[in-house]
XYZ file of C-alpha atoms in Angstrom:
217
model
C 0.000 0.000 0.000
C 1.136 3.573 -0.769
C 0.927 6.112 1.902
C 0.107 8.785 -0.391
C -3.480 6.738 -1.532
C -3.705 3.547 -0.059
C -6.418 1.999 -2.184
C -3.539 2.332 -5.649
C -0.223 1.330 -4.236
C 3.043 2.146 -6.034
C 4.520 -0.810 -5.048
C 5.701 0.097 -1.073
C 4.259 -2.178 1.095
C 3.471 -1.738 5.254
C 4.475 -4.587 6.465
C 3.444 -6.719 9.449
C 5.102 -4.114 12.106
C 3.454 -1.152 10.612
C -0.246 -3.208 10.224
C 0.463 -4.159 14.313
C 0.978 -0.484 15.120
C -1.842 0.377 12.947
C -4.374 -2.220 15.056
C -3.181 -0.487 18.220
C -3.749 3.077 17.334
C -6.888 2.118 15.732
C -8.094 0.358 19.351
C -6.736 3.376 21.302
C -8.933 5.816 18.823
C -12.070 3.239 18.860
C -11.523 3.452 14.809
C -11.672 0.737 12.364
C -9.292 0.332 8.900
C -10.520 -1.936 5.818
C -6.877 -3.027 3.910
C -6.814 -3.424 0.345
C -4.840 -6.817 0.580
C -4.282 -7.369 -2.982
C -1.060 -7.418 -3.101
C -0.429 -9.012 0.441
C 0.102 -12.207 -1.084
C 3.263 -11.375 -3.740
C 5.452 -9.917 -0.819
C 3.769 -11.880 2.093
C 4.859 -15.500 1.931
C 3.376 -16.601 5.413
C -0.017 -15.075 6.247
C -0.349 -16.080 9.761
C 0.017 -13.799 13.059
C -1.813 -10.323 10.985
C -3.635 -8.068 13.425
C -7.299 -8.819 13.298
C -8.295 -6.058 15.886
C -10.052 -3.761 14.498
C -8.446 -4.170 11.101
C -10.127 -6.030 8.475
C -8.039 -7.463 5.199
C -10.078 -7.818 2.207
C -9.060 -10.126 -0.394
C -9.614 -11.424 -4.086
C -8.790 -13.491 -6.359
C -7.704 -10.774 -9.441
C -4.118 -10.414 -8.958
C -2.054 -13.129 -7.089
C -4.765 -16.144 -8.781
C -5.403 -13.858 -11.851
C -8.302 -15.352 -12.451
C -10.570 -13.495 -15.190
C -13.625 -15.712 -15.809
C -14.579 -15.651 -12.245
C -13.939 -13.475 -9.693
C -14.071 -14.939 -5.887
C -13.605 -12.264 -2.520
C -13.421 -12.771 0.951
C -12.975 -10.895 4.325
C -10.664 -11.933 7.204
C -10.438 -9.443 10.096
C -12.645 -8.083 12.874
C -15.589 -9.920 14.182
C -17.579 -6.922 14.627
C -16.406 -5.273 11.451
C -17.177 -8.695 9.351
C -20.686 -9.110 10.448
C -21.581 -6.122 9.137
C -19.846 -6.739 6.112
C -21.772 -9.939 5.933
C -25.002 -7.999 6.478
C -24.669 -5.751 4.141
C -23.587 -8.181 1.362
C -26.880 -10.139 2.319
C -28.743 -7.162 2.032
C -27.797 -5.920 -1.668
C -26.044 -8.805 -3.169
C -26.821 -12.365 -1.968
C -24.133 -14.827 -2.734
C -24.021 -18.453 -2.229
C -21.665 -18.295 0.595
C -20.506 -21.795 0.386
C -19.307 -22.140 -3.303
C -17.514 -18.847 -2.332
C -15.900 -20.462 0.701
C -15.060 -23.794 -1.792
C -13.392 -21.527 -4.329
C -11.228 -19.543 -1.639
C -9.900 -22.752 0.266
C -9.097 -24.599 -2.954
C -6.837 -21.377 -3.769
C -5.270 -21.008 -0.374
C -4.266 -24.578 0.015
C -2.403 -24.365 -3.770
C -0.667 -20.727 -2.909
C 2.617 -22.032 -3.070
C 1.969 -23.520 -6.242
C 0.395 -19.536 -7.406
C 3.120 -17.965 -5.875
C 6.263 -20.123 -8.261
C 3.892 -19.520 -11.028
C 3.569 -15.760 -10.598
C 7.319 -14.930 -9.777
C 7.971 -17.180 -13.040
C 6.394 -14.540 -15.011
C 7.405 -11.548 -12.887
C 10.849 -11.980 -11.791
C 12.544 -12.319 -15.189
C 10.506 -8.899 -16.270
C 11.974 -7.171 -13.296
C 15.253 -8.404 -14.589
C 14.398 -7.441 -18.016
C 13.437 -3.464 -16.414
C 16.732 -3.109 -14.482
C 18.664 -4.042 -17.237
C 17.249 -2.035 -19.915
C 16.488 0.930 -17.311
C 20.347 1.300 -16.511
C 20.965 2.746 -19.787
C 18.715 5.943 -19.004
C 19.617 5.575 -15.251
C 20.247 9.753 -14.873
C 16.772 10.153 -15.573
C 14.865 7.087 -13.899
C 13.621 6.203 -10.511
C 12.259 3.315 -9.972
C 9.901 2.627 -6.704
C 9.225 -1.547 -6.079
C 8.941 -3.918 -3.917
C 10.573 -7.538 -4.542
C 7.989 -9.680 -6.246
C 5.601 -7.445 -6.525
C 3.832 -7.258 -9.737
C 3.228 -4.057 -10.312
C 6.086 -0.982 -10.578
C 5.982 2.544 -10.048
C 8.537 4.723 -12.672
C 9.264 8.421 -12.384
C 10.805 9.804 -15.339
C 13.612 13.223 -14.254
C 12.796 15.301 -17.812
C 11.958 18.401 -17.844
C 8.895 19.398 -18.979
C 7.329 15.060 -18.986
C 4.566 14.574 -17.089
C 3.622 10.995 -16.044
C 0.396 11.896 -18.435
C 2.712 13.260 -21.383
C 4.538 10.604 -20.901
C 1.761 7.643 -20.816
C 0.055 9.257 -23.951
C 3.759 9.151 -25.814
C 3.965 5.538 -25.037
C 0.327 4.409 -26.072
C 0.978 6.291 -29.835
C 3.461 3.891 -29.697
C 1.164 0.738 -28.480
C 2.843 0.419 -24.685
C -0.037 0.350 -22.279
C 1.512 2.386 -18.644
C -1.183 4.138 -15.808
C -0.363 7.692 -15.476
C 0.165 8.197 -11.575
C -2.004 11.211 -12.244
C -4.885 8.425 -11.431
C -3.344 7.879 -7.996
C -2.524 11.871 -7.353
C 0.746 12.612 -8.436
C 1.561 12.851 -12.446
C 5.232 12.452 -12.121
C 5.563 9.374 -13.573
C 3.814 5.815 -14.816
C 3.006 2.594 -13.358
C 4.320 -0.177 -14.887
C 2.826 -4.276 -14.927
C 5.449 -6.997 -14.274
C 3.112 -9.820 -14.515
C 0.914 -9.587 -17.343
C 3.100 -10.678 -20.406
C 6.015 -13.184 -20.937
C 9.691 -11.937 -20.947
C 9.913 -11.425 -24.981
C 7.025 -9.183 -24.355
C 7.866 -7.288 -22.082
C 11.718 -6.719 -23.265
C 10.063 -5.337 -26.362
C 8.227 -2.948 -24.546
C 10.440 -1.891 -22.006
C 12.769 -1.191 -25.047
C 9.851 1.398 -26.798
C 9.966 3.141 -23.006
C 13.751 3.464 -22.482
C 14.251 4.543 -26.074
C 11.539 7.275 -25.697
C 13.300 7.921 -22.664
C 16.323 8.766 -23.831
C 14.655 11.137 -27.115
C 12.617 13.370 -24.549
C 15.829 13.738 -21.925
C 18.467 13.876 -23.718
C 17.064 15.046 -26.943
């Protein structure tokens, strides 16, 4: 989660010491927090002993399971916090709760499985970025998080937006999210694990190359 809007990370994570400190200033204020835990699962390789007071993780399966034809969610948190949720799902939405509960403990018990499958796909890209990104490392930052699958890249040109810079790159077919969606339009966000390496290289060629036309002219 990013601190600057947690519901479209960047790519930096709070990790289990932050979400404890979190659960205890959220007790001492009689407040509750709802975490986007989309991502938990990339960086997170053992999912036991997260604070459950007053803190409720929501889950689903659209990025770590990337799972397109059906889409599966679940709550784990709170007990005060998830009966409500509960109620209000019953209220506007009923769902048949136990095909819902079959699909999410078939996909737990095969995470490991998920999680060689994913870093497959996303490690050799983030290989593939550092590389190519080194050329055109005077005007790069790059902001991620080991095995994440997302990155977040801020281009140092005068004058390039993160929207400029997005529109540039789709003329030239390279789909990137302008951080101007997440409040700041200083750079692009970048997906590690939506395309094989070949890909990927390709693309990550287009950006460095356009890169290096708009910087260094």
């Amino acid at each position: 989660m990013s601190p600057m809007d947690p519901n479209n990370p960047f790519g930096i994570f709070l990790g289990r010491k932050l979400l404890w400190e979190l659960s205890d200033e959220l007790r001492r204020r009689g407040a509750y927090a709802v975490v986007d835990s989309i991502f938990l699962e990339f960086v997170e390789n053992n999912l036991r002993d997260l604070p459950l007071e007053n803190v409720v993780f929501t889950f689903s399966t659209s990025k770590f399971y990337t799972m397109s034809e059906v889409k599966v969610g679940w709550v784990v948190g709170d007990d005060r916090v998830v009966r409500e949720v509960n109620g209000i799902i019953d209220l506007v939405s009923p769902l048949v709760i136990d095909l819902n509960l079959r699909y999410a403990s078939i996909l737990l018990r095969n995470r490991g499985w998920v999680r060689e499958r994913n870093l497959g796909v996303i490690m050799p890209n983030v290989d593939t970025m550092r590389r190519l990104t080194s050329e055109v490392g005077d005007y790069v930052s790059i902001s991620y998080v080991e095995y994440m699958p997302i990155l977040y890249m801020r281009v140092k040109c005068e004058g390039l937006t993160g929207s400029s810079f997005a529109n540039k790159l789709l003329s030239r077919d390279v789909l990137t999210v302008p951080g101007q969606y997440f409040g700041r339009d200083d750079g692009v966000r970048v997906g590690l694990g939506s395309v094989d390496k070949d890909v990927f290289e390709t693309a990550m060629r287009i950006v460095v190359n356009m890169i290096s036309e708009e910087c260094r002219g």
